[in-house]
Amino acid sequence: MALVAEIGKEEKGPERTGLEPLTALVSEDLQAVNRLIVVHMDSPVALIPQLAGHIIAAGGKRLRPMLTLAAAKLCGYRGERHLGLAACVEFIHTATLLHDDVVDASDLRRGLATANAVWGNKPSVLVGDFLFSRAFQLMVADGSLDVLRILSNASAVIAEGEVLQLMTANDTSSDERAYMEVVEAKTAALFAAACRIGAVVAERPEAEELALENFGRDLGIAFQLVDDVLDYSALQADLGKSVGDDFRDGKITLPVVLAFQRANQDEKTFWRRCLEDQEHQEGDLEKAIALMQRHDALADSMAKAREYAVSARDALERFPEGPAKAALREIVDFCVGRAY
Amino acid sequence: MALVAEIGKEEKGPERTGLEPLTALVSEDLQAVNRLIVVHMDSPVALIPQLAGHIIAAGGKRLRPMLTLAAAKLCGYRGERHLGLAACVEFIHTATLLHDDVVDASDLRRGLATANAVWGNKPSVLVGDFLFSRAFQLMVADGSLDVLRILSNASAVIAEGEVLQLMTANDTSSDERAYMEVVEAKTAALFAAACRIGAVVAERPEAEELALENFGRDLGIAFQLVDDVLDYSALQADLGKSVGDDFRDGKITLPVVLAFQRANQDEKTFWRRCLEDQEHQEGDLEKAIALMQRHDALADSMAKAREYAVSARDALERFPEGPAKAALREIVDFCVGRAY
């Protein structure tokens, strides 16, 4: 269980400061959430805490559960229900990562070997199922059918988004609309639900639930857009993260959609060979990045991320000024600021 | 959606009659459940109903949802809530099958190609996740926290059982206790939950909930024991089902545990080569079956199944005589009668 001890450990490496106000705001709550995570991922079946501990320890910033904690604070909530529900959100996210690893054969996630690479497909699928079930057990213990509705809806939408992403992969005729559908489903739905349940536990009016849902959705879209740009960014490599995973998997992200739309015949042939036929040659990734830069595909994707960031900040308007609102505004800047 | 049309189609092939009283008892309800299944497995993402339709059409007897329907009838329930919850039970079971297919690389399930063989690992995992989420959405729509608790607990236990099965696979030192733990978790937990929720919707006293839970658990254990015997049965081959899947996967089922315990040194070496080292030669399966017969491993496993069958029937005692009780008693005979 050595890995479990790493939960909550500070991440090293160059990092923008935009995350700090949020981390400071919820730090005590987040420690409680981390303790709940350790307790509830336990099982007499030893492989479960081993594997779950591995991926949860590697789980980075705890962005989604922190959103639940901050949203509850923004709504003036003073109880403890948000802690268990933040753990639920992290369990659902972790289950998704485990199941995503099965499929993508990606070798590295956040610099650590994926659970799948260490333990194989089978345990990753089953431990993901266990964490997903645990999330629902925690929600049932909380006892709110509203929360159960919001998170079960989000889970179904996430799965739909993942399948849709599969269906558009390797298909260069897939367009921006299909891409946005995938992003809204596979990423933004959980951000939206994580934020909304903060208002639910605080028993705020539906308008505030919806405002937080919109905030989370737009933030999630901006976050994913930036993620997809970073996969073609040389800076990413400097941060010790892998570049070109999406390219090798043939994922049709917005930078690809824009570069393909603006491509001449030779370039279209190149994209089709790499993404549809999946025939890769030395230097292909560098060429892909160069084409994206030539056609402003990365810059325009970032511009779109910034539009959603503005919309996310606007969604906070109805809430009172204070440290929670300031931290959530900063997190938006952090998500779109990661790129440069 | 051609496959979806096959839902509810009569199965061909030789079949014992023990299922018929149950089928007759719930036939109208089951048609309603099948319609709910078709409605709720739908999604704008076309691959989802395609793949889900494939496995649900291939889904055999609908034994688990029929148990929910019959248990509700046994408790005198007159509403419609049991229909949606029976669909939940089938969705959870189907998700488990899809995720099990990812791992076992079994080529045939009930004579049809597995979803995994047709579509690959990735869609099987994700469509399983979708169905699992749909099950929780249906439970939330039903609105009973008791039902949600029972089925989320069962789901977590199933996942634990599947992981435990992985950990004991290929380990000939694994004993009967470990085997029974796996069976109780991966199979009997859902049988137990499916039966118990029949009493919950009928708002019967907890003693009846627990009696039905015990009935389901013991029936599930008997069912799995017989299934594990059938994997080494020549009769299985006559029914068009594959034999020896467990043997090839190195699963340590009760027939293996007993045959290994009773083996001489040469035989132990044989079992270790086949199950631990997974080195298979022509004629190994036939030799395994012969050794099991020599040591009464199959007969003794069947005897144990019959003990659980008796216990399952006993659990029904407190309920009034009538067609529901008679059908549930018959289903016990059907489950242990499949073998011969």
XYZ file of C-alpha atoms in Angstrom:
680
model
C 0.000 0.000 0.000
C 3.032 2.257 -0.360
C 1.412 3.932 -3.314
C -1.597 4.893 -1.294
C 0.666 6.934 0.921
C 1.360 9.120 -2.083
C -2.232 10.270 -2.187
C -2.304 13.976 -1.708
C 1.439 14.285 -2.218
C 2.419 17.545 -3.845
C 3.139 17.247 -7.536
C 6.542 18.355 -8.696
C 7.497 20.005 -11.923
C 6.736 23.415 -13.395
C 3.135 24.290 -12.606
C 1.173 27.500 -13.015
C -0.104 29.045 -9.840
C -3.771 29.111 -10.959
C -4.486 25.904 -9.071
C -3.234 27.236 -5.750
C -6.199 29.327 -4.614
C -8.459 26.312 -5.138
C -6.046 23.944 -3.408
C -5.766 26.321 -0.450
C -9.537 26.831 -0.273
C -10.373 23.126 -0.011
C -7.151 21.691 1.417
C -8.650 20.494 4.691
C -11.703 19.028 2.970
C -9.508 17.394 0.359
C -7.494 15.615 3.026
C -10.751 14.247 4.419
C -11.755 13.169 0.908
C -8.415 11.409 0.448
C -8.989 9.532 3.697
C -12.470 8.497 2.514
C -10.996 7.333 -0.782
C -8.488 5.107 0.997
C -11.180 3.659 3.291
C -13.703 2.986 0.540
C -11.375 1.544 -2.070
C -10.386 -1.122 0.446
C -11.462 -4.718 -0.035
C -10.467 -8.122 1.365
C -9.509 -8.904 -2.245
C -5.951 -7.564 -2.087
C -5.527 -6.761 -5.764
C -8.334 -4.186 -5.561
C -6.686 -1.711 -3.148
C -3.317 -2.396 -4.814
C -4.491 -1.528 -8.291
C -6.923 1.208 -7.241
C -4.242 2.718 -5.004
C -1.838 2.785 -7.917
C -4.103 4.721 -10.212
C -5.574 6.958 -7.512
C -2.080 7.827 -6.255
C -1.122 8.629 -9.824
C -4.330 10.572 -10.157
C -2.866 14.009 -10.361
C -4.606 17.059 -9.134
C -7.984 15.772 -7.865
C -9.515 18.502 -9.993
C -13.024 17.002 -10.148
C -13.519 16.340 -6.422
C -12.036 19.763 -5.666
C -14.732 21.261 -7.892
C -17.424 19.562 -5.789
C -15.813 20.867 -2.597
C -15.431 24.405 -3.942
C -18.954 24.470 -5.406
C -20.366 23.446 -2.023
C -18.356 26.234 -0.371
C -19.526 28.736 -2.982
C -23.101 27.791 -2.009
C -22.359 28.354 1.675
C -22.647 24.674 2.581
C -21.502 23.850 6.122
C -22.066 20.071 6.489
C -19.996 17.034 5.550
C -21.983 15.425 2.751
C -19.811 17.035 0.088
C -16.831 14.961 1.273
C -18.334 11.554 0.452
C -19.749 12.861 -2.800
C -16.386 14.294 -3.837
C -14.949 10.804 -3.248
C -17.746 9.407 -5.497
C -16.774 11.801 -8.248
C -13.130 10.716 -7.994
C -14.142 7.023 -8.047
C -16.220 7.520 -11.185
C -13.339 9.399 -12.807
C -10.854 6.693 -11.798
C -13.098 3.915 -13.123
C -13.266 5.784 -16.426
C -9.463 6.091 -16.544
C -9.046 2.381 -15.836
C -11.487 1.457 -18.580
C -9.935 3.961 -20.940
C -6.526 2.403 -20.366
C -7.835 -0.981 -21.436
C -8.798 0.412 -24.725
C -6.159 2.900 -25.682
C -3.065 0.855 -25.000
C -1.515 4.134 -23.951
C 1.701 3.323 -22.177
C 2.036 6.288 -19.935
C -0.459 8.326 -18.025
C 0.932 11.225 -16.066
C 4.391 9.730 -16.225
C 3.506 6.528 -14.354
C 2.892 3.216 -16.041
C -0.859 2.678 -16.492
C -2.542 0.069 -14.351
C -3.220 -1.820 -17.533
C 0.445 -1.994 -18.481
C 1.304 -3.347 -15.012
C -1.618 -5.696 -14.325
C -3.241 -6.368 -17.710
C -6.667 -5.651 -19.169
C -8.708 -7.923 -16.989
C -7.968 -6.454 -13.548
C -8.271 -2.917 -14.909
C -11.802 -3.585 -16.148
C -12.906 -5.325 -12.962
C -11.356 -2.895 -10.496
C -12.951 -0.086 -12.507
C -16.293 -1.846 -12.040
C -15.622 -2.148 -8.324
C -14.863 1.574 -7.951
C -17.923 2.456 -9.995
C -20.085 0.293 -7.717
C -18.441 1.830 -4.643
C -19.344 5.271 -5.971
C -23.002 4.254 -6.085
C -22.806 2.705 -2.621
C -21.457 6.027 -1.301
C -24.263 7.927 -3.015
C -26.849 5.565 -1.543
C -25.319 6.120 1.896
C -25.662 9.858 1.290
C -29.304 9.215 0.485
C -30.091 11.931 -2.071
C -31.993 10.720 -5.122
C -31.138 14.042 -6.796
C -27.428 13.334 -6.482
C -27.969 9.761 -7.651
C -29.882 11.043 -10.671
C -27.217 13.598 -11.576
C -24.307 11.177 -11.290
C -26.017 8.183 -12.915
C -27.011 10.420 -15.827
C -23.440 11.681 -16.086
C -22.111 8.117 -16.063
C -24.377 7.046 -18.910
C -23.416 10.125 -20.929
C -19.694 9.512 -20.308
C -20.016 5.957 -21.642
C -21.924 7.239 -24.681
C -19.189 9.800 -25.294
C -16.466 7.184 -25.091
C -18.265 4.973 -27.599
C -18.881 7.953 -29.893
C -15.177 8.761 -29.725
C -14.431 5.205 -30.830
C -16.803 5.523 -33.749
C -15.276 8.787 -34.982
C -11.686 7.602 -34.484
C -9.719 7.044 -37.685
C -12.380 8.904 -39.667
C -11.065 12.155 -41.147
C -14.547 13.077 -42.385
C -15.597 13.485 -38.736
C -16.306 17.172 -38.112
C -16.176 19.779 -35.357
C -19.756 19.039 -34.298
C -18.979 15.351 -33.705
C -15.833 16.349 -31.822
C -17.759 18.737 -29.563
C -20.347 16.041 -28.860
C -17.595 13.682 -27.735
C -15.988 16.313 -25.503
C -19.261 17.348 -23.892
C -20.050 13.733 -23.109
C -16.764 12.112 -22.178
C -15.245 15.011 -20.228
C -17.622 17.900 -19.591
C -20.511 15.815 -18.213
C -18.549 14.792 -15.100
C -17.176 18.327 -14.542
C -20.771 19.593 -14.780
C -22.139 16.961 -12.385
C -19.264 17.452 -9.923
C -20.072 21.172 -9.695
C -23.844 20.802 -9.650
C -23.936 18.451 -6.665
C -22.210 21.165 -4.628
C -25.414 23.209 -4.970
C -27.594 20.143 -4.309
C -26.049 19.370 -0.904
C -26.355 23.060 0.007
C -30.054 22.885 -0.957
C -29.789 25.929 -3.176
C -32.478 26.858 -5.753
C -32.418 25.048 -9.103
C -31.143 28.160 -10.884
C -27.911 27.886 -8.866
C -27.646 24.169 -9.580
C -27.932 24.965 -13.285
C -25.445 27.842 -13.111
C -22.887 25.526 -11.502
C -23.670 22.810 -14.021
C -23.016 25.301 -16.835
C -19.816 26.449 -15.164
C -18.605 22.850 -14.902
C -19.600 21.967 -18.452
C -17.867 24.970 -20.016
C -14.797 24.479 -17.838
C -14.694 20.800 -18.837
C -14.917 21.644 -22.531
C -12.125 24.227 -22.204
C -10.048 21.715 -20.235
C -10.424 18.992 -22.887
C -9.735 21.372 -25.768
C -6.473 22.397 -24.101
C -5.648 18.750 -23.405
C -6.113 17.949 -27.076
C -3.884 20.869 -28.083
C -1.226 19.768 -25.584
C -1.059 16.359 -27.229
C 0.565 18.160 -30.204
C 2.630 20.544 -28.107
C 6.397 20.413 -27.810
C 6.002 22.013 -24.366
C 4.175 18.901 -23.194
C 7.348 16.912 -23.812
C 9.302 19.353 -21.643
C 6.839 18.656 -18.821
C 7.688 14.972 -18.997
C 4.367 14.044 -20.531
C 3.989 12.076 -23.704
C 3.097 13.802 -26.939
C 1.326 12.290 -29.920
C -0.808 9.657 -28.128
C -3.966 10.935 -29.830
C -2.152 11.013 -33.180
C -1.019 7.417 -32.857
C -4.521 6.321 -31.767
C -6.101 8.141 -34.715
C -8.301 10.288 -32.469
C -10.043 13.046 -34.368
C -9.580 16.040 -32.065
C -10.248 19.679 -32.979
C -6.655 20.420 -34.057
C -6.929 17.502 -36.498
C -10.369 18.569 -37.760
C -9.137 22.108 -38.459
C -5.837 21.015 -40.028
C -7.640 18.525 -42.264
C -10.300 21.038 -43.356
C -7.578 23.511 -44.325
C -5.296 20.931 -45.955
C -4.356 20.733 -49.642
C -4.591 17.408 -51.483
C -1.089 16.258 -50.493
C -1.720 17.088 -46.871
C -5.090 15.300 -46.896
C -3.308 12.202 -48.212
C -0.833 12.495 -45.329
C -3.611 12.764 -42.711
C -5.516 9.852 -44.224
C -2.437 7.645 -44.200
C -1.646 8.471 -40.568
C -5.139 8.566 -39.071
C -7.261 6.272 -41.241
C -4.753 3.701 -42.431
C -2.673 4.089 -39.250
C 0.524 3.684 -41.269
C 3.126 5.657 -39.396
C 6.605 6.678 -40.525
C 9.512 8.341 -38.754
C 8.877 12.079 -38.544
C 5.100 11.899 -39.009
C 4.279 13.516 -35.669
C 6.656 16.411 -36.356
C 5.065 16.884 -39.760
C 1.578 16.798 -38.227
C 2.556 19.485 -35.723
C 4.106 21.614 -38.482
C 0.918 21.354 -40.579
C -1.201 22.304 -37.584
C 0.963 25.351 -36.992
C 0.908 26.340 -40.666
C -2.917 26.253 -40.663
C -3.378 27.828 -37.205
C -5.140 24.670 -36.044
C -3.572 24.753 -32.567
C -4.037 28.511 -32.109
C -7.683 28.357 -33.223
C -8.370 25.405 -30.917
C -6.902 27.433 -28.054
C -9.080 30.393 -29.059
C -12.114 28.165 -28.802
C -10.967 26.942 -25.372
C -10.737 30.587 -24.276
C -14.324 31.224 -25.462
C -15.559 28.432 -23.209
C -13.401 29.779 -20.400
C -15.144 33.153 -20.685
C -18.512 31.433 -20.658
C -17.517 29.416 -17.566
C -16.514 32.569 -15.699
C -19.784 34.247 -16.728
C -21.733 31.341 -15.192
C -20.329 32.310 -11.790
C -21.749 35.832 -11.947
C -24.843 35.190 -9.849
C -22.748 33.985 -6.894
C -21.416 36.319 -4.197
C -17.799 37.487 -4.346
C -15.431 35.719 -1.971
C -12.594 33.212 -1.827
C -14.643 30.350 -3.344
C -15.663 32.363 -6.378
C -12.135 33.721 -6.790
C -10.657 30.223 -6.615
C -13.106 28.883 -9.218
C -12.301 31.829 -11.497
C -8.600 31.077 -11.093
C -9.129 27.426 -11.928
C -10.564 28.457 -15.278
C -7.421 30.440 -15.985
C -5.339 27.495 -14.849
C -7.097 25.124 -17.252
C -6.596 27.300 -20.312
C -3.228 28.613 -19.096
C -1.654 25.140 -19.016
C -0.857 25.378 -22.698
C 1.741 28.113 -22.615
C -31.439 -3.450 -35.069
C -32.258 -6.870 -36.560
C -30.749 -8.524 -33.526
C -33.022 -6.660 -31.174
C -35.985 -8.294 -32.865
C -34.668 -11.598 -31.596
C -35.214 -10.580 -28.004
C -37.734 -12.888 -26.486
C -37.427 -15.346 -29.354
C -37.905 -18.896 -28.237
C -34.692 -20.791 -27.793
C -34.282 -23.926 -29.806
C -32.549 -27.099 -28.857
C -33.194 -29.729 -26.227
C -34.316 -28.101 -22.981
C -35.639 -29.568 -19.774
C -39.157 -28.603 -18.843
C -38.314 -27.251 -15.369
C -38.152 -23.710 -16.725
C -41.659 -23.807 -18.137
C -43.758 -23.149 -15.028
C -41.665 -20.031 -14.359
C -41.831 -18.885 -17.972
C -45.603 -19.364 -18.006
C -46.014 -17.571 -14.670
C -44.203 -14.405 -15.753
C -44.616 -14.501 -19.526
C -46.684 -11.325 -19.813
C -44.424 -9.439 -17.400
C -41.356 -10.706 -19.207
C -42.616 -9.345 -22.504
C -43.025 -5.971 -20.816
C -39.487 -6.277 -19.422
C -38.143 -7.087 -22.883
C -39.819 -3.966 -24.237
C -38.264 -1.879 -21.458
C -34.884 -3.392 -22.224
C -35.160 -2.399 -25.888
C -36.271 1.136 -24.987
C -33.590 1.729 -22.365
C -30.621 0.257 -24.181
C -31.259 2.727 -26.992
C -28.865 5.597 -27.599
C -28.172 8.059 -30.426
C -24.734 6.427 -30.510
C -25.608 3.615 -32.921
C -22.966 1.135 -31.799
C -24.539 0.964 -28.328
C -27.923 -0.552 -29.284
C -26.175 -2.694 -31.922
C -23.738 -4.254 -29.495
C -26.110 -4.335 -26.515
C -28.814 -5.831 -28.741
C -26.417 -8.518 -29.844
C -25.565 -9.686 -26.361
C -29.057 -9.213 -24.925
C -30.593 -11.131 -27.844
C -28.062 -13.868 -27.195
C -28.864 -13.587 -23.523
C -30.577 -16.892 -23.111
C -33.263 -17.508 -20.610
C -33.590 -14.188 -18.762
C -33.320 -16.239 -15.597
C -32.352 -13.357 -13.298
C -35.107 -10.901 -14.296
C -37.622 -13.769 -14.196
C -36.581 -14.345 -10.583
C -37.407 -10.723 -9.736
C -40.790 -11.050 -11.451
C -41.619 -14.343 -9.749
C -40.420 -13.153 -6.325
C -42.691 -10.093 -6.634
C -45.607 -12.378 -7.538
C -44.794 -14.690 -4.632
C -45.088 -11.643 -2.352
C -48.460 -10.723 -3.846
C -47.199 -7.584 -5.557
C -49.702 -5.997 -7.963
C -47.958 -2.907 -9.320
C -45.496 -2.321 -12.171
C -42.272 -1.404 -10.396
C -40.914 -4.937 -10.686
C -40.786 -4.591 -14.478
C -38.226 -1.777 -14.538
C -36.217 -3.397 -11.770
C -36.145 -6.723 -13.620
C -34.712 -4.799 -16.591
C -32.061 -3.327 -14.215
C -31.079 -6.800 -13.101
C -30.690 -7.916 -16.722
C -28.631 -4.807 -17.557
C -26.269 -5.465 -14.645
C -25.947 -9.102 -15.703
C -25.314 -8.112 -19.337
C -22.673 -5.552 -18.328
C -20.942 -8.285 -16.345
C -21.014 -10.631 -19.344
C -19.568 -7.943 -21.615
C -16.755 -7.229 -19.179
C -16.158 -10.910 -18.629
C -15.807 -11.419 -22.368
C -13.059 -8.834 -22.512
C -11.018 -10.831 -20.147
C -11.618 -14.445 -20.912
C -11.144 -14.423 -24.654
C -13.797 -17.090 -24.703
C -14.865 -17.514 -28.291
C -18.361 -18.758 -27.845
C -21.082 -17.871 -25.430
C -24.340 -19.686 -25.862
C -23.368 -20.606 -29.418
C -23.150 -16.995 -30.655
C -19.903 -15.138 -31.174
C -19.202 -12.922 -28.144
C -19.577 -9.192 -28.586
C -15.874 -8.969 -27.943
C -14.993 -11.297 -30.817
C -17.147 -9.217 -33.182
C -16.414 -5.667 -32.016
C -13.242 -5.883 -29.945
C -12.392 -5.173 -26.328
C -12.944 -1.456 -26.306
C -16.626 -1.315 -27.270
C -17.434 -4.256 -24.972
C -16.031 -2.413 -21.957
C -17.735 0.866 -22.779
C -21.131 -0.550 -23.713
C -20.987 -2.553 -20.482
C -20.413 0.717 -18.630
C -23.357 2.260 -20.454
C -25.708 -0.587 -19.480
C -24.487 -0.457 -15.910
C -25.201 3.293 -15.780
C -28.599 2.730 -17.377
C -29.396 0.203 -14.639
C -28.736 2.870 -12.016
C -30.780 5.431 -13.936
C -33.709 2.983 -13.931
C -33.318 2.407 -10.192
C -33.252 6.149 -9.564
C -36.429 6.514 -11.624
C -37.969 3.805 -9.440
C -36.969 5.897 -6.437
C -36.305 3.237 -3.783
C -33.092 3.732 -1.822
C -33.511 0.175 -0.506
C -33.392 -1.222 -4.024
C -30.450 1.033 -4.865
C -28.621 -0.206 -1.773
C -29.284 -3.870 -2.561
C -28.192 -3.649 -6.180
C -25.178 -1.362 -5.643
C -23.978 -3.720 -2.903
C -24.457 -6.675 -5.234
C -22.524 -4.903 -7.989
C -19.554 -4.217 -5.736
C -19.565 -7.818 -4.510
C -19.731 -9.135 -8.095
C -16.674 -7.090 -9.057
C -14.828 -8.337 -5.957
C -15.732 -11.914 -6.892
C -14.470 -11.482 -10.419
C -11.163 -10.102 -9.173
C -10.875 -12.893 -6.606
C -11.470 -15.406 -9.391
C -8.602 -13.838 -11.316
C -6.322 -14.107 -8.295
C -7.106 -17.772 -7.716
C -6.861 -18.678 -11.408
C -3.892 -20.837 -12.338
C -3.251 -21.605 -8.668
C -3.804 -25.271 -7.861
C -3.266 -24.582 -4.134
C -6.540 -22.627 -4.160
C -9.097 -24.529 -2.073
C -12.826 -25.158 -1.821
C -13.292 -22.199 0.536
C -11.773 -19.789 -1.989
C -13.898 -21.330 -4.728
C -17.093 -20.894 -2.707
C -16.200 -17.276 -1.984
C -15.837 -16.612 -5.702
C -19.152 -18.303 -6.504
C -21.064 -16.490 -3.771
C -19.735 -13.176 -5.018
C -19.603 -13.417 -8.788
C -22.850 -15.364 -9.315
C -24.965 -15.801 -6.189
C -24.958 -12.122 -5.140
C -26.992 -11.057 -8.193
C -29.396 -14.018 -7.885
C -29.901 -13.051 -4.223
C -30.452 -9.370 -5.001
C -32.791 -10.145 -7.924
C -35.019 -12.196 -5.609
C -34.849 -9.849 -2.638
C -36.064 -6.785 -4.548
C -39.254 -8.693 -5.349
C -40.076 -8.512 -1.638
C -38.954 -4.885 -1.428
C -41.371 -3.628 -4.086
C -44.160 -5.611 -2.417
C -43.251 -3.904 0.885
C -43.089 -7.207 2.732
C -41.427 -7.578 6.166
C -37.645 -7.878 6.302
C -37.877 -11.588 7.186
C -39.405 -12.229 3.762
C -36.761 -10.086 2.057
C -34.104 -12.191 3.761
C -35.827 -15.483 2.942
C -35.909 -14.534 -0.731
C -32.303 -13.376 -0.558
C -31.326 -16.771 0.881
C -33.365 -18.541 -1.777
C -31.582 -16.573 -4.520
C -28.140 -17.059 -3.017
C -28.491 -20.812 -2.634
C -30.032 -21.129 -6.079
C -27.186 -19.088 -7.549
C -24.567 -21.259 -5.866
C -26.258 -24.424 -7.132
C -26.520 -22.893 -10.601
C -22.820 -22.003 -10.727
C -21.716 -25.377 -9.365
C -23.663 -27.091 -12.144
C -22.247 -24.678 -14.698
C -18.737 -25.538 -13.566
C -19.505 -29.259 -13.821
C -20.978 -28.786 -17.298
C -17.731 -27.238 -18.492
C -16.255 -30.745 -18.159
C -19.322 -32.552 -19.470
C -19.517 -34.297 -22.810
C -23.247 -33.618 -22.793
C -22.499 -29.895 -22.994
C -20.892 -30.487 -26.388
C -24.073 -32.213 -27.598
C -26.013 -29.058 -26.667
C -23.829 -27.034 -29.003
C -22.008 -25.357 -26.133
C -18.283 -25.315 -25.748
C -16.557 -27.548 -23.250
C -13.263 -26.917 -21.533
C -13.290 -23.094 -21.474
C -12.578 -23.054 -17.743
C -9.823 -25.642 -18.215
C -8.111 -23.591 -20.905
C -8.430 -20.424 -18.793
C -6.980 -22.205 -15.768
C -10.030 -21.463 -13.610
C -9.954 -23.333 -10.315
C -13.527 -24.610 -10.033
C -14.763 -27.208 -7.551
C -14.269 -30.200 -9.899
C -10.630 -29.122 -10.263
C -10.167 -28.567 -6.519
C -11.513 -32.038 -5.741
C -9.622 -33.800 -8.529
C -6.378 -32.112 -7.475
C -6.840 -32.929 -3.777
C -7.381 -36.576 -4.648
C -4.612 -36.769 -7.242
C -1.430 -38.850 -7.034
C 1.930 -37.224 -7.804
C 1.743 -37.874 -11.560
C -1.739 -36.451 -11.730
C -0.727 -33.379 -9.706
C 2.060 -32.782 -12.225
C -0.506 -33.004 -15.019
C -2.842 -30.486 -13.353
C 0.029 -28.089 -12.630
C 1.227 -28.189 -16.239
C -2.269 -27.547 -17.594
C -3.561 -25.026 -15.061
C -0.498 -23.257 -13.691
C 1.909 -23.369 -16.617
C -0.947 -23.318 -19.131
C 0.950 -25.693 -21.391
C -1.703 -27.638 -23.233
C -1.321 -30.740 -25.368
C -3.716 -32.671 -27.576
C -5.933 -34.859 -25.408
C -5.440 -32.908 -22.161
C -9.122 -32.037 -21.736
C -10.140 -35.672 -22.220
C -7.551 -36.724 -19.660
C -8.801 -34.046 -17.217
C -12.368 -35.321 -17.569
C -11.231 -38.925 -17.073
C -9.339 -37.964 -13.892
C -12.363 -36.098 -12.562
C -14.537 -39.123 -13.180
C -12.003 -41.485 -11.592
C -11.967 -39.343 -8.420
C -15.717 -38.612 -8.355
C -14.952 -34.906 -8.647
C -17.899 -34.220 -10.965
C -20.341 -36.383 -9.003
C -19.322 -34.798 -5.691
C -19.633 -31.300 -7.140
C -23.133 -32.188 -8.304
C -23.940 -33.540 -4.832
C -22.924 -30.193 -3.380
C -25.108 -28.405 -5.913
C -28.015 -30.561 -4.780
C -27.387 -29.611 -1.134
C -27.728 -25.952 -2.040
C -30.821 -26.776 -4.074
C -32.430 -28.320 -0.996
C -31.511 -25.268 1.046
C -32.970 -22.971 -1.633
C -36.265 -24.875 -1.609
C -36.341 -24.729 2.193
C -36.029 -20.942 2.071
C -39.396 -20.803 0.294
C -41.202 -22.561 3.145
C -42.617 -19.469 4.822
C -44.398 -18.400 1.624
C -47.944 -19.527 0.766
C -48.433 -22.382 -1.684
C -49.483 -21.360 -5.172
C -48.216 -21.073 -8.743
C -45.385 -18.652 -7.875
C -43.948 -20.904 -5.192
C -44.368 -23.974 -7.414
C -42.569 -22.231 -10.297
C -39.669 -21.169 -8.070
C -39.375 -24.704 -6.732
C -39.311 -26.021 -10.284
C -36.601 -23.559 -11.248
C -34.368 -25.051 -8.569
C -34.863 -28.477 -10.119
C -34.198 -27.013 -13.532
C -30.894 -25.499 -12.411
C -29.538 -28.719 -10.949
C -31.279 -30.904 -13.545
C -29.434 -29.285 -16.467
C -26.484 -31.559 -15.961
C -28.047 -34.845 -16.911
